[in-house]
mmCIF file of C-alpha atoms in Angstrom:
data_model
loop_
_atom_site.group_PDB
_atom_site.id
_atom_site.type_symbol
_atom_site.label_atom_id
_atom_site.label_comp_id
_atom_site.label_asym_id
_atom_site.label_seq_id
_atom_site.Cartn_x
_atom_site.Cartn_y
_atom_site.Cartn_z
ATOM 1 C CA MET F 1 -12.636 -49.082 54.062
ATOM 2 C CA LYS F 2 -9.654 -48.146 51.916
ATOM 3 C CA LYS F 3 -7.315 -45.674 53.557
ATOM 4 C CA PRO F 4 -6.584 -42.504 51.578
ATOM 5 C CA GLU F 5 -3.308 -42.580 49.723
ATOM 6 C CA GLN F 6 -0.520 -40.900 51.661
ATOM 7 C CA PRO F 7 1.818 -38.586 49.765
ATOM 8 C CA ARG F 8 5.287 -39.982 49.401
ATOM 9 C CA ALA F 9 8.361 -38.085 50.486
ATOM 10 C CA VAL F 10 10.113 -36.598 47.494
ATOM 11 C CA THR F 11 13.894 -36.408 47.408
ATOM 12 C CA ARG F 12 15.623 -34.617 44.535
ATOM 13 C CA PRO F 13 17.934 -37.155 42.839
ATOM 14 C CA SER F 14 21.628 -36.489 42.243
ATOM 15 C CA GLU F 15 21.276 -37.357 38.529
ATOM 16 C CA ARG F 16 18.892 -35.848 35.995
ATOM 17 C CA PRO F 17 15.415 -37.199 36.824
ATOM 18 C CA THR F 18 13.499 -39.152 34.199
ATOM 19 C CA LEU F 19 9.866 -40.058 33.720
ATOM 20 C CA ARG F 20 10.640 -43.267 35.633
ATOM 21 C CA THR F 21 11.921 -41.168 38.558
ATOM 22 C CA VAL F 22 8.684 -39.191 38.663
ATOM 23 C CA ALA F 23 6.575 -42.330 38.252
ATOM 24 C CA ASP F 24 8.341 -44.090 41.163
ATOM 25 C CA ALA F 25 7.891 -41.020 43.381
ATOM 26 C CA CYS F 26 4.176 -40.855 42.542
ATOM 27 C CA GLY F 27 3.554 -44.589 42.701
ATOM 28 C CA LEU F 28 2.116 -44.525 39.191
ATOM 29 C CA ALA F 29 2.906 -46.131 35.851
ATOM 30 C CA VAL F 30 5.284 -44.286 33.521
ATOM 31 C CA THR F 31 2.571 -44.011 30.840
ATOM 32 C CA THR F 32 0.168 -42.454 33.358
ATOM 33 C CA VAL F 33 2.768 -39.891 34.415
ATOM 34 C CA SER F 34 3.568 -39.067 30.789
ATOM 35 C CA ARG F 35 -0.090 -38.493 29.983
ATOM 36 C CA ALA F 36 -0.604 -36.466 33.162
ATOM 37 C CA LEU F 37 2.305 -34.171 32.292
ATOM 38 C CA ASN F 38 0.772 -33.692 28.839
ATOM 39 C CA ASN F 39 -2.613 -32.792 30.364
ATOM 40 C CA ALA F 40 -4.439 -35.786 28.882
ATOM 41 C CA SER F 41 -8.171 -35.299 29.476
ATOM 42 C CA ASP F 42 -8.656 -38.916 30.595
ATOM 43 C CA ILE F 43 -6.330 -38.397 33.576
ATOM 44 C CA ALA F 44 -8.040 -36.919 36.647
ATOM 45 C CA GLN F 45 -7.177 -33.296 37.302
ATOM 46 C CA SER F 46 -6.097 -34.117 40.869
ATOM 47 C CA THR F 47 -3.636 -36.657 39.476
ATOM 48 C CA ARG F 48 -2.309 -34.197 36.904
ATOM 49 C CA ILE F 49 -1.764 -31.593 39.636
ATOM 50 C CA ARG F 50 -0.004 -34.099 41.917
ATOM 51 C CA VAL F 51 2.235 -35.401 39.140
ATOM 52 C CA ARG F 52 3.197 -31.885 38.068
ATOM 53 C CA SER F 53 3.963 -30.946 41.678
ATOM 54 C CA VAL F 54 6.207 -33.991 42.156
ATOM 55 C CA ALA F 55 7.926 -33.394 38.806
ATOM 56 C CA ASP F 56 8.666 -29.792 39.817
ATOM 57 C CA GLU F 57 10.050 -30.879 43.188
ATOM 58 C CA LEU F 58 12.307 -33.416 41.506
ATOM 59 C CA GLY F 59 13.454 -30.900 38.910
ATOM 60 C CA TYR F 60 12.175 -33.021 36.035
ATOM 61 C CA VAL F 61 12.518 -31.397 32.592
ATOM 62 C CA PRO F 62 11.064 -33.182 29.527
ATOM 63 C CA ASN F 63 13.604 -34.361 26.979
ATOM 64 C CA ARG F 64 12.045 -32.564 24.029
ATOM 65 C CA ALA F 65 14.678 -33.700 21.606
ATOM 66 C CA GLY F 66 13.970 -37.344 22.377
ATOM 67 C CA ARG F 67 10.220 -36.839 22.310
ATOM 68 C CA GLY F 68 10.564 -35.033 18.995
ATOM 69 C CA LEU F 69 12.349 -38.013 17.489
ATOM 70 C CA ARG F 70 9.542 -40.314 18.642
ATOM 71 C CA THR F 71 6.588 -38.125 17.646
ATOM 72 C CA GLY F 72 7.960 -36.041 14.779
ATOM 73 C CA ARG F 73 6.919 -32.900 16.678
ATOM 74 C CA THR F 74 8.944 -30.108 18.244
ATOM 75 C CA HIS F 75 6.255 -29.177 20.798
ATOM 76 C CA MET F 76 7.088 -25.567 19.999
ATOM 77 C CA ILE F 77 4.802 -22.767 18.817
ATOM 78 C CA SER F 78 6.397 -19.789 17.082
ATOM 79 C CA LEU F 79 4.930 -16.300 17.468
ATOM 80 C CA VAL F 80 6.290 -14.158 14.638
ATOM 81 C CA LEU F 81 6.611 -10.548 15.775
ATOM 82 C CA PRO F 82 6.532 -7.798 13.141
ATOM 83 C CA ALA F 83 9.677 -5.780 12.532
ATOM 84 C CA ARG F 84 9.915 -2.735 14.815
ATOM 85 C CA VAL F 85 7.068 -3.966 17.030
ATOM 86 C CA GLU F 86 6.974 -2.234 20.416
ATOM 87 C CA ILE F 87 6.915 -4.526 23.456
ATOM 88 C CA THR F 88 4.010 -2.722 25.089
ATOM 89 C CA GLY F 89 1.229 -3.973 27.337
ATOM 90 C CA TYR F 90 -0.559 -5.002 24.143
ATOM 91 C CA THR F 91 2.239 -7.328 23.031
ATOM 92 C CA THR F 92 2.959 -8.558 26.550
ATOM 93 C CA SER F 93 -0.696 -9.523 27.119
ATOM 94 C CA ILE F 94 -0.802 -11.586 23.931
ATOM 95 C CA ILE F 95 2.496 -13.327 24.705
ATOM 96 C CA SER F 96 1.413 -14.055 28.283
ATOM 97 C CA SER F 97 -2.017 -15.519 27.494
ATOM 98 C CA LEU F 98 -0.829 -17.359 24.376
ATOM 99 C CA GLY F 99 2.112 -18.780 26.322
ATOM 100 C CA GLU F 100 -0.170 -20.001 29.092
ATOM 101 C CA VAL F 101 -2.378 -21.926 26.660
ATOM 102 C CA CYS F 102 0.697 -23.465 25.018
ATOM 103 C CA ARG F 103 2.228 -24.459 28.351
ATOM 104 C CA ASP F 104 -0.959 -26.113 29.564
ATOM 105 C CA ALA F 105 -0.990 -28.230 26.396
ATOM 106 C CA GLY F 106 2.661 -29.277 26.724
ATOM 107 C CA PHE F 107 4.027 -26.781 24.179
ATOM 108 C CA GLU F 108 6.588 -24.019 24.535
ATOM 109 C CA LEU F 109 6.160 -20.583 22.977
ATOM 110 C CA SER F 110 8.991 -18.985 21.044
ATOM 111 C CA ALA F 111 8.754 -15.313 19.995
ATOM 112 C CA THR F 112 10.638 -14.747 16.733
ATOM 113 C CA PRO F 113 11.040 -11.148 15.494
ATOM 114 C CA GLU F 114 11.076 -10.338 11.800
ATOM 115 C CA ILE F 115 14.220 -8.490 10.761
ATOM 116 C CA PRO F 116 13.755 -5.022 9.237
ATOM 117 C CA HIS F 117 14.485 -4.918 5.494
ATOM 118 C CA ASP F 118 14.391 -8.741 5.220
ATOM 119 C CA ASP F 119 12.048 -10.364 2.741
ATOM 120 C CA GLU F 120 8.717 -10.848 4.508
ATOM 121 C CA LEU F 121 8.905 -14.606 3.911
ATOM 122 C CA THR F 122 12.342 -15.066 5.485
ATOM 123 C CA ILE F 123 11.193 -15.982 8.992
ATOM 124 C CA VAL F 124 8.244 -18.233 8.092
ATOM 125 C CA LYS F 125 10.341 -20.050 5.468
ATOM 126 C CA SER F 126 13.056 -20.690 8.050
ATOM 127 C CA ILE F 127 10.549 -22.060 10.560
ATOM 128 C CA VAL F 128 8.841 -24.320 8.015
ATOM 129 C CA GLN F 129 11.924 -25.574 6.165
ATOM 130 C CA ASN F 130 13.891 -26.269 9.361
ATOM 131 C CA HIS F 131 10.814 -27.518 11.236
ATOM 132 C CA ARG F 132 11.540 -25.215 14.151
ATOM 133 C CA ALA F 133 7.929 -25.324 15.368
ATOM 134 C CA ASP F 134 4.707 -27.285 15.009
ATOM 135 C CA GLY F 135 2.661 -24.167 14.326
ATOM 136 C CA ILE F 136 2.981 -20.440 13.718
ATOM 137 C CA VAL F 137 1.077 -17.360 14.902
ATOM 138 C CA ILE F 138 1.420 -14.286 12.686
ATOM 139 C CA SER F 139 -0.091 -10.812 12.977
ATOM 140 C CA HIS F 140 -0.276 -7.502 11.107
ATOM 141 C CA THR F 141 -1.866 -9.238 8.135
ATOM 142 C CA SER F 142 -2.352 -7.643 4.723
ATOM 143 C CA PRO F 143 -5.169 -8.417 2.254
ATOM 144 C CA GLN F 144 -2.959 -10.605 0.032
ATOM 145 C CA ASP F 145 -0.463 -11.597 2.724
ATOM 146 C CA LEU F 146 2.446 -13.541 1.175
ATOM 147 C CA ARG F 147 3.236 -15.280 4.483
ATOM 148 C CA VAL F 148 -0.285 -16.659 4.684
ATOM 149 C CA ARG F 149 -0.203 -17.741 1.058
ATOM 150 C CA TYR F 150 3.120 -19.555 1.626
ATOM 151 C CA LEU F 151 1.880 -21.372 4.744
ATOM 152 C CA ILE F 152 -1.328 -22.471 3.002
ATOM 153 C CA GLU F 153 0.624 -23.785 0.007
ATOM 154 C CA ASN F 154 2.952 -25.739 2.293
ATOM 155 C CA GLY F 155 0.180 -27.130 4.489
ATOM 156 C CA PHE F 156 1.824 -25.826 7.655
ATOM 157 C CA PRO F 157 -0.415 -25.204 10.709
ATOM 158 C CA PHE F 158 -0.849 -21.497 11.475
ATOM 159 C CA VAL F 159 -3.305 -18.932 12.776
ATOM 160 C CA THR F 160 -3.375 -15.223 12.039
ATOM 161 C CA HIS F 161 -4.142 -12.354 14.374
ATOM 162 C CA GLY F 162 -6.127 -10.449 11.790
ATOM 163 C CA ARG F 163 -7.747 -11.429 8.524
ATOM 164 C CA THR F 164 -6.779 -11.452 4.858
ATOM 165 C CA GLU F 165 -8.760 -11.301 1.617
ATOM 166 C CA LEU F 166 -7.310 -14.507 0.192
ATOM 167 C CA ALA F 167 -9.733 -16.956 -1.426
ATOM 168 C CA SER F 168 -8.345 -19.900 0.559
ATOM 169 C CA ALA F 169 -9.738 -20.299 4.063
ATOM 170 C CA HIS F 170 -7.349 -20.100 7.000
ATOM 171 C CA ALA F 171 -7.627 -19.979 10.781
ATOM 172 C CA SER F 172 -7.798 -16.489 12.285
ATOM 173 C CA VAL F 173 -8.661 -14.496 15.386
ATOM 174 C CA ASP F 174 -9.546 -10.839 14.914
ATOM 175 C CA PHE F 175 -11.109 -7.863 16.648
ATOM 176 C CA ASP F 176 -14.192 -6.399 14.972
ATOM 177 C CA ASN F 177 -12.509 -3.161 13.919
ATOM 178 C CA GLU F 178 -15.327 -2.316 11.531
ATOM 179 C CA ARG F 179 -17.877 -2.410 14.324
ATOM 180 C CA PHE F 180 -15.554 -0.447 16.619
ATOM 181 C CA ALA F 181 -15.088 2.409 14.124
ATOM 182 C CA GLU F 182 -18.828 2.585 13.470
ATOM 183 C CA MET F 183 -19.657 2.583 17.183
ATOM 184 C CA ALA F 184 -17.051 5.259 17.906
ATOM 185 C CA ALA F 185 -18.255 7.560 15.124
ATOM 186 C CA ASN F 186 -21.881 7.011 16.143
ATOM 187 C CA ARG F 187 -20.952 7.981 19.690
ATOM 188 C CA LEU F 188 -19.376 11.232 18.520
ATOM 189 C CA ALA F 189 -22.467 11.964 16.433
ATOM 190 C CA GLU F 190 -24.694 11.371 19.480
ATOM 191 C CA ARG F 191 -22.641 13.959 21.342
ATOM 192 C CA GLY F 192 -23.210 16.562 18.638
ATOM 193 C CA ARG F 193 -19.912 16.340 16.801
ATOM 194 C CA LYS F 194 -20.169 17.154 13.075
ATOM 195 C CA ARG F 195 -16.660 16.989 11.547
ATOM 196 C CA LEU F 196 -14.919 13.673 12.169
ATOM 197 C CA MET F 197 -11.472 12.299 11.390
ATOM 198 C CA LEU F 198 -10.070 8.774 11.680
ATOM 199 C CA VAL F 199 -6.584 7.988 12.955
ATOM 200 C CA GLY F 200 -6.292 4.345 11.950
ATOM 201 C CA ALA F 201 -3.824 1.655 10.947
ATOM 202 C CA PRO F 202 -1.200 1.624 8.186
ATOM 203 C CA ALA F 203 -2.929 1.464 4.793
ATOM 204 C CA SER F 204 -1.185 -1.832 3.957
ATOM 205 C CA LEU F 205 -2.966 -3.770 6.715
ATOM 206 C CA THR F 206 -6.336 -5.459 6.301
ATOM 207 C CA TYR F 207 -7.854 -3.977 9.418
ATOM 208 C CA GLN F 208 -7.442 -0.442 8.082
ATOM 209 C CA THR F 209 -10.005 -1.375 5.422
ATOM 210 C CA HIS F 210 -12.317 -2.592 8.179
ATOM 211 C CA LEU F 211 -11.842 0.645 10.140
ATOM 212 C CA LEU F 212 -12.606 2.761 7.084
ATOM 213 C CA ASN F 213 -15.715 0.732 6.224
ATOM 214 C CA GLY F 214 -17.230 1.206 9.666
ATOM 215 C CA PHE F 215 -16.194 4.866 9.937
ATOM 216 C CA ARG F 216 -17.588 5.813 6.522
ATOM 217 C CA ARG F 217 -20.838 3.945 7.147
ATOM 218 C CA SER F 218 -21.441 6.013 10.287
ATOM 219 C CA ILE F 219 -20.482 9.246 8.494
ATOM 220 C CA ALA F 220 -23.035 8.546 5.751
ATOM 221 C CA ARG F 221 -25.799 7.446 8.113
ATOM 222 C CA ASN F 222 -25.429 10.447 10.397
ATOM 223 C CA GLY F 223 -24.879 13.045 7.646
ATOM 224 C CA LEU F 224 -21.486 14.105 9.018
ATOM 225 C CA ASP F 225 -18.462 15.692 7.365
ATOM 226 C CA CYS F 226 -15.431 13.441 6.941
ATOM 227 C CA LEU F 227 -12.163 15.321 7.325
ATOM 228 C CA GLU F 228 -9.155 13.830 5.598
ATOM 229 C CA PRO F 229 -5.885 14.350 7.518
ATOM 230 C CA PRO F 230 -3.142 16.439 5.867
ATOM 231 C CA GLU F 231 -1.100 13.240 5.472
ATOM 232 C CA PRO F 232 -1.797 9.560 6.234
ATOM 233 C CA LEU F 233 -1.929 9.043 9.987
ATOM 234 C CA GLY F 234 -1.355 5.516 11.262
ATOM 235 C CA LEU F 235 -0.497 3.724 14.470
ATOM 236 C CA ASP F 236 2.978 3.010 13.087
ATOM 237 C CA MET F 237 3.800 6.737 13.140
ATOM 238 C CA PRO F 238 6.189 7.987 15.882
ATOM 239 C CA LEU F 239 4.120 9.594 18.619
ATOM 240 C CA ASP F 240 6.010 12.878 18.573
ATOM 241 C CA LYS F 241 5.373 13.207 14.841
ATOM 242 C CA LEU F 242 1.672 12.416 15.258
ATOM 243 C CA ARG F 243 1.431 14.949 18.074
ATOM 244 C CA GLY F 244 3.040 17.627 15.914
ATOM 245 C CA ILE F 245 0.710 16.972 12.969
ATOM 246 C CA ILE F 246 -2.338 17.159 15.236
ATOM 247 C CA THR F 247 -1.080 20.431 16.746
ATOM 248 C CA ALA F 248 -0.564 21.989 13.312
ATOM 249 C CA LEU F 249 -3.962 20.752 12.147
ATOM 250 C CA PHE F 250 -5.800 22.331 15.066
ATOM 251 C CA ARG F 251 -3.898 25.585 14.660
ATOM 252 C CA SER F 252 -4.883 25.729 10.985
ATOM 253 C CA GLY F 253 -8.551 26.393 11.664
ATOM 254 C CA ASN F 254 -9.591 23.421 9.526
ATOM 255 C CA ALA F 255 -9.751 20.857 12.282
ATOM 256 C CA PRO F 256 -12.225 18.118 13.231
ATOM 257 C CA ASP F 257 -14.385 18.374 16.309
ATOM 258 C CA GLY F 258 -14.328 14.599 16.776
ATOM 259 C CA ILE F 259 -11.607 11.988 16.267
ATOM 260 C CA VAL F 260 -11.828 8.194 16.173
ATOM 261 C CA SER F 261 -8.476 6.744 17.275
ATOM 262 C CA ALA F 262 -7.522 3.100 16.756
ATOM 263 C CA GLY F 263 -4.912 2.888 19.532
ATOM 264 C CA ASP F 264 -4.209 3.875 23.144
ATOM 265 C CA ASN F 265 -0.790 5.462 22.555
ATOM 266 C CA ALA F 266 -1.997 7.369 19.499
ATOM 267 C CA THR F 267 -4.829 8.769 21.611
ATOM 268 C CA LEU F 268 -2.378 10.165 24.155
ATOM 269 C CA ALA F 269 -0.468 11.926 21.345
ATOM 270 C CA ILE F 270 -3.713 13.250 19.812
ATOM 271 C CA MET F 271 -4.923 14.731 23.093
ATOM 272 C CA ALA F 272 -1.498 16.249 23.750
ATOM 273 C CA GLY F 273 -1.540 17.769 20.245
ATOM 274 C CA ILE F 274 -4.940 19.356 20.825
ATOM 275 C CA HIS F 275 -3.648 20.808 24.083
ATOM 276 C CA ASP F 276 -0.476 22.088 22.399
ATOM 277 C CA ALA F 277 -2.653 24.004 19.937
ATOM 278 C CA GLY F 278 -4.124 25.947 22.857
ATOM 279 C CA LEU F 279 -7.438 24.069 22.794
ATOM 280 C CA THR F 280 -9.171 21.862 25.337
ATOM 281 C CA PRO F 281 -9.627 18.131 24.667
ATOM 282 C CA GLY F 282 -13.202 17.129 25.399
ATOM 283 C CA ILE F 283 -14.546 20.622 24.656
ATOM 284 C CA ASP F 284 -13.028 21.831 21.403
ATOM 285 C CA ALA F 285 -12.673 18.269 20.156
ATOM 286 C CA GLU F 286 -13.600 14.835 21.516
ATOM 287 C CA VAL F 287 -11.754 11.565 20.999
ATOM 288 C CA VAL F 288 -13.276 8.091 21.093
ATOM 289 C CA THR F 289 -10.555 5.455 21.157
ATOM 290 C CA LYS F 290 -9.973 1.751 20.943
ATOM 291 C CA GLN F 291 -8.736 0.711 24.381
ATOM 292 C CA THR F 292 -6.395 -2.236 24.904
ATOM 293 C CA SER F 293 -4.970 -1.388 28.332
ATOM 294 C CA ALA F 294 -5.826 0.366 31.585
ATOM 295 C CA THR F 295 -4.019 3.530 30.419
ATOM 296 C CA ILE F 296 -7.191 5.132 29.045
ATOM 297 C CA ASP F 297 -8.906 4.683 32.429
ATOM 298 C CA HIS F 298 -6.544 7.328 33.811
ATOM 299 C CA VAL F 299 -6.716 9.930 31.035
ATOM 300 C CA LEU F 300 -8.005 13.383 31.960
ATOM 301 C CA PRO F 301 -10.352 14.696 30.845
ATOM 302 C CA ILE F 302 -12.114 11.361 30.696
ATOM 303 C CA ILE F 303 -12.977 10.033 27.245
ATOM 304 C CA ASP F 304 -15.139 7.308 25.763
ATOM 305 C CA SER F 305 -13.601 4.092 24.467
ATOM 306 C CA CYS F 306 -14.320 0.623 23.096
ATOM 307 C CA PHE F 307 -12.338 -2.120 24.806
ATOM 308 C CA GLU F 308 -10.419 -4.809 22.905
ATOM 309 C CA ASP F 309 -9.649 -7.786 25.161
ATOM 310 C CA ILE F 310 -6.077 -8.636 24.184
ATOM 311 C CA THR F 311 -5.727 -11.325 26.847
ATOM 312 C CA LEU F 312 -8.732 -13.118 25.358
ATOM 313 C CA THR F 313 -7.187 -12.700 21.901
ATOM 314 C CA GLY F 314 -3.983 -14.467 22.976
ATOM 315 C CA THR F 315 -5.987 -17.274 24.534
ATOM 316 C CA ARG F 316 -8.100 -17.758 21.399
ATOM 317 C CA LEU F 317 -4.999 -17.716 19.176
ATOM 318 C CA GLY F 318 -3.441 -20.497 21.230
ATOM 319 C CA GLU F 319 -6.603 -22.587 21.442
ATOM 320 C CA THR F 320 -7.243 -22.220 17.707
ATOM 321 C CA LEU F 321 -3.735 -23.230 16.668
ATOM 322 C CA LEU F 322 -3.697 -26.254 18.979
ATOM 323 C CA LYS F 323 -7.023 -27.432 17.547
ATOM 324 C CA LEU F 324 -5.582 -27.035 14.069
ATOM 325 C CA ILE F 325 -2.440 -28.995 14.944
ATOM 326 C CA SER F 326 -4.474 -31.813 16.483
ATOM 327 C CA GLY F 327 -6.959 -31.861 13.593
ATOM 328 C CA GLN F 328 -9.952 -31.374 15.901
ATOM 329 C CA LEU F 329 -11.798 -29.024 13.520
ATOM 330 C CA PRO F 330 -11.542 -28.087 9.835
ATOM 331 C CA THR F 331 -9.854 -24.778 9.035
ATOM 332 C CA GLU F 332 -13.053 -23.065 7.903
ATOM 333 C CA GLN F 333 -14.502 -23.497 11.414
ATOM 334 C CA LEU F 334 -11.496 -21.925 13.135
ATOM 335 C CA ASN F 335 -12.316 -18.231 12.769
ATOM 336 C CA THR F 336 -13.105 -15.939 15.693
ATOM 337 C CA ILE F 337 -14.119 -12.274 15.671
ATOM 338 C CA ILE F 338 -14.050 -10.590 19.074
ATOM 339 C CA ALA F 339 -16.658 -7.884 19.618
ATOM 340 C CA PRO F 340 -15.795 -4.418 20.995
ATOM 341 C CA GLU F 341 -16.991 -3.608 24.504
ATOM 342 C CA PRO F 342 -18.242 -0.004 24.780
ATOM 343 C CA ARG F 343 -16.903 1.941 27.744
ATOM 344 C CA PHE F 344 -18.804 5.186 27.388
ATOM 345 C CA ARG F 345 -17.940 7.266 30.442
ATOM 346 C CA LEU F 346 -19.393 10.639 29.468
ATOM 347 C CA GLY F 347 -22.958 11.595 30.303
#
């Protein structure tokens, strides 16, 4: 009977360890170690775990420059962050889950912010022309997004968080904002609210169209009044300004009794604005919000929400882009729409 293999003692070398160093410590061939470190599916998981553990103990770091010369790849994924994006729990969750998928596949994630007032193509052109990454993730998409058009024309692998209205197919992962807005408005109607208002996304973004479609469909079906805000209200608006507008609106006497809000932080400002006007959130007006974090779980009075799983979104973005890079599936099959999860807390 063959004795089980005994783990070898690992001593950190004085010089920079190589694949050969790791292979000798594991008692495996260099090619096996290389494939294990790259999570090759034909290498047993136990072997991959052991090789990774030994590599970490030895302080082995892949020579990405050398590997890039051999393979023509950078093994980098670039996440392009919109100008003025807030690093909130929303952004952190996407970066964390996307980064985990990339790491497990042997890629590194680089977050690249767009520069305010730059041409919107500046960052993606730099990445493509200088081959700074093997694939790009972009968000905050518009119906005729120039970044998407450029990447399609140049045949560069990418996935969008959000959809466009371009004729050419492209990989995307999106939340079903249309269904969310319809569900939220329906919920307010069920609770007897008659005059509804939507606080949505900037008008330039595709998902604002989706929000409006779902909201207006519910308004028509339930025979409700749709109240237009005194000025466009979007999630890009500073919270203190949004709070002030809501306060003035509710003091005017021409206020909604139900609000659909497309974001956690906006909801906090809306409820504070209602309170500032001397009214009671939940009684004088109800809010149903999209929820992307645990913050809404602690709001008082309690409110209804529809949950958007941002961690799942980051995972799907990473998985989709890696499939695109490897050519596993055609682009037209790489589209995911994540359904809202109702969290209706009120009786």
